[in-house]
Coordinates of C-alpha atoms and ligand atoms in Angstrom, one line a residue:
M30 CA 118.9 122.0 88.8
E31 CA 115.4 121.4 90.3
K32 CA 115.6 119.6 93.6
I33 CA 112.7 118.6 95.9
L34 CA 112.2 116.3 98.9
Y35 CA 108.9 114.6 99.6
K36 CA 109.1 113.3 103.2
N37 CA 107.0 110.7 105.1
A38 CA 105.8 108.7 102.2
R39 CA 104.2 105.3 103.1
L40 CA 105.4 103.1 100.3
K41 CA 103.9 99.8 99.3
G42 CA 104.5 97.0 101.8
M43 CA 106.6 99.1 104.1
E44 CA 106.0 99.7 107.7
E45 CA 108.1 102.8 108.1
V46 CA 107.7 106.0 106.1
Q47 CA 110.4 106.9 103.6
D48 CA 111.7 110.2 102.1
L49 CA 111.9 110.7 98.4
Y50 CA 114.6 113.0 97.1
I51 CA 114.2 114.1 93.5
E52 CA 116.5 115.9 91.1
N53 CA 115.4 117.0 87.6
G54 CA 112.4 114.8 87.7
I55 CA 114.2 111.6 88.6
F56 CA 114.3 109.8 92.0
K57 CA 117.9 110.3 93.3
E58 CA 117.6 108.9 96.8
I59 CA 115.0 107.0 98.8
G60 CA 115.5 106.4 102.5
K61 CA 114.8 107.4 106.0
E62 CA 115.2 110.9 107.4
L63 CA 116.8 112.5 104.4
E64 CA 115.7 115.9 105.6
K65 CA 118.9 116.5 107.4
K66 CA 121.0 115.7 104.4
Y67 CA 118.9 117.8 102.0
S68 CA 117.9 120.6 104.4
E69 CA 118.4 123.4 101.8
V70 CA 115.8 122.0 99.3
K71 CA 112.1 122.5 99.1
I72 CA 110.3 119.9 101.4
I73 CA 106.8 118.6 101.1
D74 CA 105.3 116.5 103.9
L75 CA 103.2 113.5 102.7
D76 CA 102.1 112.8 106.3
G77 CA 102.4 109.0 106.1
Y78 CA 99.8 108.6 103.3
L79 CA 100.1 105.7 100.9
T80 CA 102.4 106.7 98.0
I81 CA 102.4 104.6 94.9
P82 CA 103.3 104.9 91.2
P83 CA 100.5 106.5 89.1
Y84 CA 97.6 104.6 87.8
I85 CA 97.9 103.3 84.2
D86 CA 95.0 102.7 82.0
P87 CA 96.4 100.2 79.5
H88 CA 93.3 99.8 77.4
I89 CA 90.9 102.7 76.4
H90 CA 89.3 103.8 73.2
L91 CA 89.7 107.6 73.3
D92 CA 88.1 108.1 69.9
Y93 CA 84.9 106.5 71.1
V94 CA 84.3 108.4 74.4
Y95 CA 81.0 110.2 74.9
T96 CA 79.3 108.8 71.9
A97 CA 77.0 106.6 73.9
R98 CA 73.9 108.8 73.5
R99 CA 74.0 109.2 69.8
P100 CA 70.8 108.0 68.0
G101 CA 70.7 104.3 67.9
A102 CA 72.7 103.5 71.1
N103 CA 73.4 99.9 71.9
N104 CA 70.0 99.3 73.4
N105 CA 68.8 96.1 71.7
T106 CA 71.2 93.4 72.7
G107 CA 73.9 95.1 74.8
T108 CA 76.5 93.0 73.0
L109 CA 79.9 93.6 71.6
F110 CA 78.6 93.1 68.0
E111 CA 75.8 95.6 68.4
G112 CA 78.4 98.1 69.8
I113 CA 80.5 97.6 66.7
Q114 CA 77.5 98.0 64.4
R115 CA 76.3 101.2 66.1
W116 CA 79.8 102.7 66.0
S117 CA 80.2 101.8 62.3
E118 CA 76.9 103.6 61.5
T119 CA 78.0 106.9 63.0
K120 CA 81.8 107.1 62.7
S121 CA 82.1 108.6 59.2
S122 CA 80.4 111.8 60.2
M123 CA 82.9 112.7 62.9
T124 CA 85.4 115.5 62.6
K125 CA 89.0 115.7 63.9
E126 CA 88.1 118.6 66.2
E127 CA 85.1 116.9 67.7
I128 CA 87.1 113.7 68.4
K129 CA 89.8 115.7 70.1
E130 CA 87.4 117.6 72.2
R131 CA 85.7 114.4 73.5
A132 CA 89.0 112.6 74.0
K133 CA 90.4 115.6 76.0
I134 CA 87.6 115.4 78.5
A135 CA 88.2 111.7 79.0
I136 CA 91.9 112.2 79.5
K137 CA 91.3 115.0 82.1
K138 CA 88.9 112.8 84.0
Q139 CA 91.4 110.0 84.1
M140 CA 94.2 112.3 85.2
L141 CA 92.1 113.7 88.0
H142 CA 91.6 110.1 89.3
G143 CA 95.4 109.5 89.2
T144 CA 96.2 108.2 85.8
Q145 CA 99.4 109.3 84.2
Y146 CA 99.9 106.7 81.5
M147 CA 97.4 105.5 79.0
R148 CA 97.3 103.1 76.0
T149 CA 94.5 103.9 73.6
H150 CA 93.1 102.0 70.7
V151 CA 92.2 104.1 67.7
D152 CA 90.0 102.8 65.0
V153 CA 91.8 102.8 61.7
T154 CA 89.1 101.2 59.6
D155 CA 88.4 104.6 58.1
P156 CA 90.0 105.5 54.7
N157 CA 90.6 109.1 56.0
L158 CA 92.2 108.0 59.3
T159 CA 90.4 111.0 61.0
A160 CA 90.5 109.6 64.5
L161 CA 94.1 108.7 64.2
K162 CA 95.1 112.2 63.2
A163 CA 93.0 113.6 66.1
I164 CA 94.6 111.4 68.7
L165 CA 98.2 111.8 67.3
E166 CA 97.7 115.6 67.7
L167 CA 96.3 115.3 71.2
R168 CA 99.1 113.0 72.3
E169 CA 101.6 115.7 71.4
E170 CA 99.6 118.5 72.9
M171 CA 99.2 116.8 76.2
K172 CA 102.5 115.1 76.5
D173 CA 103.7 117.1 79.5
L174 CA 100.7 116.0 81.5
I175 CA 100.2 112.4 80.4
E176 CA 101.9 109.7 78.4
I177 CA 99.8 108.1 75.7
Q178 CA 100.6 105.0 73.6
I179 CA 98.5 104.6 70.4
I180 CA 97.3 101.3 69.0
A181 CA 96.5 101.1 65.3
F182 CA 93.2 99.2 65.9
P183 CA 91.2 97.8 62.9
Q184 CA 87.8 97.8 64.7
E185 CA 86.0 96.3 61.7
G186 CA 88.7 93.8 60.8
M187 CA 92.0 93.6 58.9
Y188 CA 90.5 91.3 56.3
S189 CA 86.7 91.9 56.8
Y190 CA 87.0 95.6 56.0
K191 CA 88.4 96.7 52.7
D192 CA 92.2 97.4 52.9
G193 CA 92.1 97.0 56.7
D194 CA 95.6 95.6 56.8
K195 CA 96.9 98.5 54.7
L196 CA 95.3 101.1 56.9
V197 CA 96.9 99.5 60.0
E198 CA 100.3 99.7 58.2
K199 CA 99.7 103.3 57.2
A200 CA 98.8 104.1 60.8
L201 CA 102.1 102.6 62.0
Q202 CA 104.0 104.8 59.5
M203 CA 102.1 107.8 60.8
G204 CA 103.2 107.3 64.4
A205 CA 101.1 104.6 66.1
D206 CA 103.2 102.7 68.7
V207 CA 101.3 99.4 68.8
V208 CA 99.8 97.0 66.2
G209 CA 96.2 96.0 66.9
A210 CA 93.9 93.3 65.6
I211 CA 90.4 91.7 66.2
P212 CA 90.6 88.1 65.0
H213 CA 87.3 87.0 66.6
F214 CA 85.5 89.6 64.6
E215 CA 86.9 88.6 61.2
F216 CA 84.4 86.8 59.0
T217 CA 86.1 83.4 59.3
W218 CA 88.7 81.6 61.4
E219 CA 91.1 81.7 58.5
L220 CA 90.9 85.5 58.2
G221 CA 91.4 85.7 62.0
E222 CA 94.5 83.6 61.7
K223 CA 95.8 85.7 58.8
S224 CA 95.3 88.8 60.9
I225 CA 97.4 87.5 63.7
K226 CA 100.2 86.5 61.4
K227 CA 100.0 90.0 59.8
T228 CA 100.1 91.6 63.2
V229 CA 103.3 89.8 64.1
E230 CA 104.8 90.6 60.7
L231 CA 104.0 94.3 61.0
A232 CA 105.3 94.5 64.6
K233 CA 108.6 93.0 63.4
K234 CA 108.9 95.2 60.3
Y235 CA 108.3 98.5 62.2
N236 CA 109.6 97.4 65.6
K237 CA 106.3 98.1 67.4
L238 CA 104.5 96.5 70.3
I239 CA 101.4 94.3 69.8
D240 CA 98.0 94.5 71.5
V241 CA 95.2 92.3 70.1
H242 CA 91.5 92.4 71.1
C243 CA 91.6 88.6 71.5
D244 CA 88.6 86.3 72.0
E245 CA 86.2 88.9 73.3
T246 CA 83.4 86.4 73.3
D247 CA 81.8 83.7 75.3
D248 CA 82.4 81.3 72.5
P249 CA 84.7 78.5 73.9
N250 CA 85.8 77.7 70.4
S251 CA 87.4 81.1 70.0
R252 CA 91.1 80.2 70.4
F253 CA 93.1 83.0 68.9
L254 CA 95.0 83.5 72.1
E255 CA 97.0 80.2 71.6
L256 CA 97.9 81.3 68.1
L257 CA 99.0 84.7 69.2
A258 CA 101.0 83.4 72.1
G259 CA 102.6 80.7 70.0
E260 CA 103.6 83.1 67.2
V261 CA 105.1 85.7 69.6
Y262 CA 106.9 83.0 71.6
M263 CA 108.6 81.6 68.5
N264 CA 109.5 85.2 67.5
D265 CA 110.8 86.2 71.0
M266 CA 108.2 89.0 71.2
G267 CA 106.1 87.8 74.1
E268 CA 107.1 90.6 76.5
K269 CA 106.1 93.2 73.9
T270 CA 102.8 91.5 73.3
T271 CA 99.4 91.9 74.9
A272 CA 96.2 90.0 74.6
S273 CA 93.2 92.1 75.6
H274 CA 89.9 90.8 77.0
T275 CA 90.5 87.0 76.4
C276 CA 86.9 86.5 77.7
A277 CA 86.6 83.1 76.0
M278 CA 89.1 81.8 78.5
G279 CA 86.2 82.1 81.1
S280 CA 84.3 79.5 79.0
Y281 CA 87.2 77.1 78.1
D282 CA 87.2 73.6 79.5
N283 CA 89.8 73.3 82.3
A284 CA 91.7 70.6 80.4
Y285 CA 92.3 73.0 77.5
A286 CA 93.0 76.0 79.8
F287 CA 95.7 74.0 81.6
K288 CA 97.5 73.3 78.3
L289 CA 97.1 77.0 77.3
F290 CA 98.6 78.3 80.6
R291 CA 101.9 76.5 79.8
L292 CA 102.2 78.4 76.6
L293 CA 101.1 81.7 78.1
K294 CA 103.8 81.3 80.8
L295 CA 106.5 80.3 78.3
S296 CA 105.7 83.2 76.0
N297 CA 105.7 86.0 78.7
I298 CA 102.6 87.5 77.0
N299 CA 100.6 90.2 78.9
I300 CA 96.9 90.0 79.5
I301 CA 94.5 92.9 80.0
A302 CA 91.0 92.3 81.5
C303 CA 88.2 94.9 81.4
P304 CA 86.0 93.9 84.3
T305 CA 83.1 96.5 84.0
E306 CA 83.0 96.2 80.2
N307 CA 83.0 92.5 79.9
I308 CA 80.6 91.7 82.8
H309 CA 78.3 94.0 80.9
L310 CA 78.9 92.9 77.3
Q311 CA 79.3 89.1 77.8
G312 CA 76.8 86.6 79.1
R313 CA 74.3 88.3 76.9
Y314 CA 73.3 85.1 75.0
D315 CA 73.0 83.1 78.3
T316 CA 69.8 82.8 80.3
Y317 CA 70.9 81.0 83.5
P318 CA 73.4 79.9 84.5
K319 CA 74.9 83.2 83.2
R320 CA 78.6 83.6 82.6
R321 CA 80.6 86.5 84.0
G322 CA 82.6 87.1 80.8
L323 CA 85.8 87.9 82.6
T324 CA 89.1 86.1 81.7
R325 CA 90.7 83.9 84.4
V326 CA 92.4 86.8 86.3
K327 CA 93.0 85.1 89.6
E328 CA 94.4 81.9 88.0
L329 CA 96.6 83.9 85.6
N330 CA 97.9 85.9 88.5
D331 CA 98.6 82.9 90.6
A332 CA 100.4 81.2 87.7
G333 CA 102.8 84.3 87.4
I334 CA 101.3 85.4 84.1
N335 CA 101.2 89.2 83.9
V336 CA 97.6 90.5 84.1
C337 CA 96.2 94.0 84.6
F338 CA 92.9 95.8 84.5
A339 CA 91.6 98.5 82.2
Q340 CA 88.7 100.9 81.7
D341 CA 88.1 100.2 78.0
S342 CA 85.0 102.5 77.6
M343 CA 83.9 105.9 78.8
S344 CA 80.3 106.4 77.7
D345 CA 80.5 104.8 74.2
P346 CA 78.2 102.4 72.3
W347 CA 79.7 99.5 74.2
Y348 CA 79.4 100.7 77.8
P349 CA 77.7 103.9 79.1
L350 CA 79.1 104.2 82.6
G351 CA 82.9 104.4 82.5
N352 CA 84.1 107.5 84.4
G353 CA 87.9 107.0 84.2
N354 CA 88.4 106.0 87.8
L355 CA 90.7 103.0 87.9
M356 CA 89.9 102.4 91.5
T357 CA 86.3 101.5 90.4
I358 CA 87.7 99.1 87.8
L359 CA 89.9 97.5 90.5
D360 CA 86.9 97.2 92.8
F361 CA 84.8 95.4 90.1
G362 CA 87.8 93.3 89.0
I363 CA 88.6 91.8 92.4
H364 CA 85.0 91.0 93.1
I365 CA 84.3 89.3 89.7
G366 CA 87.6 87.5 89.9
H367 CA 87.1 86.2 93.5
M368 CA 90.3 87.8 94.6
M369 CA 89.4 88.4 98.2
T370 CA 92.1 86.9 100.4
F371 CA 93.8 89.5 102.5
E372 CA 97.0 89.1 100.4
E373 CA 95.0 89.5 97.2
I374 CA 93.4 92.6 98.5
I375 CA 96.5 94.4 99.6
N376 CA 98.4 93.4 96.5
S377 CA 95.6 94.3 94.2
L378 CA 96.9 97.8 93.4
D379 CA 99.5 96.1 91.3
L380 CA 96.7 95.3 88.8
I381 CA 96.3 99.0 88.0
T382 CA 100.0 100.0 88.4
V383 CA 103.1 97.8 88.1
N384 CA 101.5 95.0 86.1
S385 CA 100.1 97.6 83.6
A386 CA 103.6 99.1 83.3
K387 CA 104.9 95.7 82.2
T388 CA 102.1 95.6 79.7
L389 CA 103.0 99.0 78.3
H390 CA 106.7 97.9 78.4
I391 CA 107.7 100.9 80.4
Q392 CA 108.8 99.0 83.5
D393 CA 112.4 100.1 83.2
R394 CA 111.5 103.7 84.0
Y395 CA 108.2 103.4 86.0
G396 CA 108.0 102.9 89.8
I397 CA 109.2 104.5 93.0
E398 CA 112.9 103.5 92.7
V399 CA 116.2 105.4 92.4
G400 CA 116.9 106.3 88.8
K401 CA 113.3 106.1 87.6
E402 CA 110.9 108.9 86.6
A403 CA 109.6 110.7 89.7
N404 CA 105.9 110.2 88.9
F405 CA 103.6 109.1 91.7
I406 CA 100.3 109.5 93.4
V407 CA 99.4 109.9 97.1
L408 CA 96.2 108.1 98.1
D409 CA 93.8 109.2 100.8
A410 CA 94.6 106.2 103.0
K411 CA 97.5 105.1 105.2
N412 CA 97.7 101.5 104.0
E413 CA 96.7 99.3 101.1
F414 CA 93.8 97.6 102.8
D415 CA 92.1 100.8 103.8
A416 CA 92.6 102.2 100.3
I417 CA 90.7 99.3 98.8
L418 CA 88.1 99.1 101.6
E419 CA 87.2 102.7 101.3
R420 CA 87.8 102.9 97.5
V421 CA 89.7 106.1 98.2
G422 CA 90.5 108.9 95.8
I423 CA 93.9 110.5 95.5
K424 CA 95.3 113.5 97.4
K425 CA 98.1 114.4 95.1
S426 CA 99.5 113.6 91.7
I427 CA 103.2 114.3 91.1
R428 CA 104.8 114.2 87.7
Y429 CA 108.6 114.5 87.2
G430 CA 108.8 115.8 90.8
K431 CA 106.2 118.5 90.4
I432 CA 102.7 118.6 91.9
L433 CA 100.3 118.3 88.9
F434 CA 97.3 118.9 91.3
E435 CA 96.2 118.3 94.8
K436 CA 92.8 117.4 96.1
E437 CA 91.2 117.7 99.5
P438 CA 89.1 114.6 100.0
Q439 CA 86.5 114.9 97.2
V440 CA 87.3 118.6 96.6
I441 CA 89.4 119.6 93.6
D442 CA 92.1 122.2 94.2
S443 CA 92.0 125.3 92.1
K444 CA 95.5 124.5 90.7
L445 CA 93.5 122.7 88.0
E446 CA 93.2 125.7 85.8
F447 CA 96.3 124.5 84.1
F448 CA 94.5 121.6 82.5
T449 CA 92.2 123.9 80.7
K450 CA 94.9 125.4 78.5
Ligands
LIG12 N1 85.6 97.6 70.6 C1 85.7 96.3 70.8 O1 86.0 95.5 69.9 N2 85.5 95.9 72.1 C2 85.3 96.7 73.1 N3 85.1 96.2 74.3 C3 85.1 98.1 72.9 C4 85.3 98.5 71.6 C5 84.8 99.0 74.0
LIG13 FE1 88.6 97.4 73.8

């Protein structure tokens, strides 16, 4: 049996340091001065550094990473729609090996910044499902290092791309975990509505989660979120459902948003905001005043609706500068969202950890608690405020009780060779 004790961990919101005793990759006991009790086991001293559950990236497109510089990059309008067009023009030439190679680099970068769980969209509007095959293989190959959920995402539409709905269903049969959709991109409102109903139907049929690219537009008339929330509420599937982006909420009239919030709360739906991505892609049709493009993160959070942040893009036709560091995403998110009270700052790490775990529906096994998976990261700060103020990196990443890697501040330890296998 593998036993290990990590001592002097500064856990969230706690004044005094705690010791974490782990057996076979699971937290067995958490408390003060456990060293005496477990004197015979290996002991690692965390020196009072802030110790939190690993970062989670709940929304990334691993099949798109590092395609930003292909001919015809998104240089004309900088919009979502040009991004989709540019992607559509190049995607058919990609091979499974090339997609795997690119995605692997992105995963490694995320891991080195402290991510241990990801949820990736994979474009299934491709009759060959090449990207899906690539990411399914990669998920298996890297499963000891990172946990990956896969969304069957019809980037060009379920009903605005030939057989889009059937391709989504095929992807679910092949092993995708989550049903995706993009109602605001369908040709008409009616097709968008049909795609949401189909999403719920497929999730029920195959017992899958739901994550919809929903209202990623400044158009205040884009109201697919209410339809999604209403459908999953009536089907008792809210906790398993996520609406990503919901940018239009930033343009809704307050009277409508007030009504919508009641339904969001009732339904227990999860919301993902992508701060860097949507500050960049939205507001593009405005002169001044210019909208921020972000959903109502602060208000959702205050209302007790689960909301979290994601990277979305790492150098793809939508956004050139994602580097896989969730701390950067958090930094942008709390600025754009006006979340700057002391309480909001010290609690903000939840937006890239525990809130994201709820979104991925892994909350029963995620977190630094007895009985849960012994996965955690140690930040290069002694408290939450300093961590955010200094935008610190991580010192250690621990997975199932074992050190995945350690970093001196800004210097990567040589133990990393085991990522290159
Ligand atoms: N596809 C999409 O529909 N929206 C995005 N933000 C990205 C890809 C990155
Ligand atoms: Fe996305």
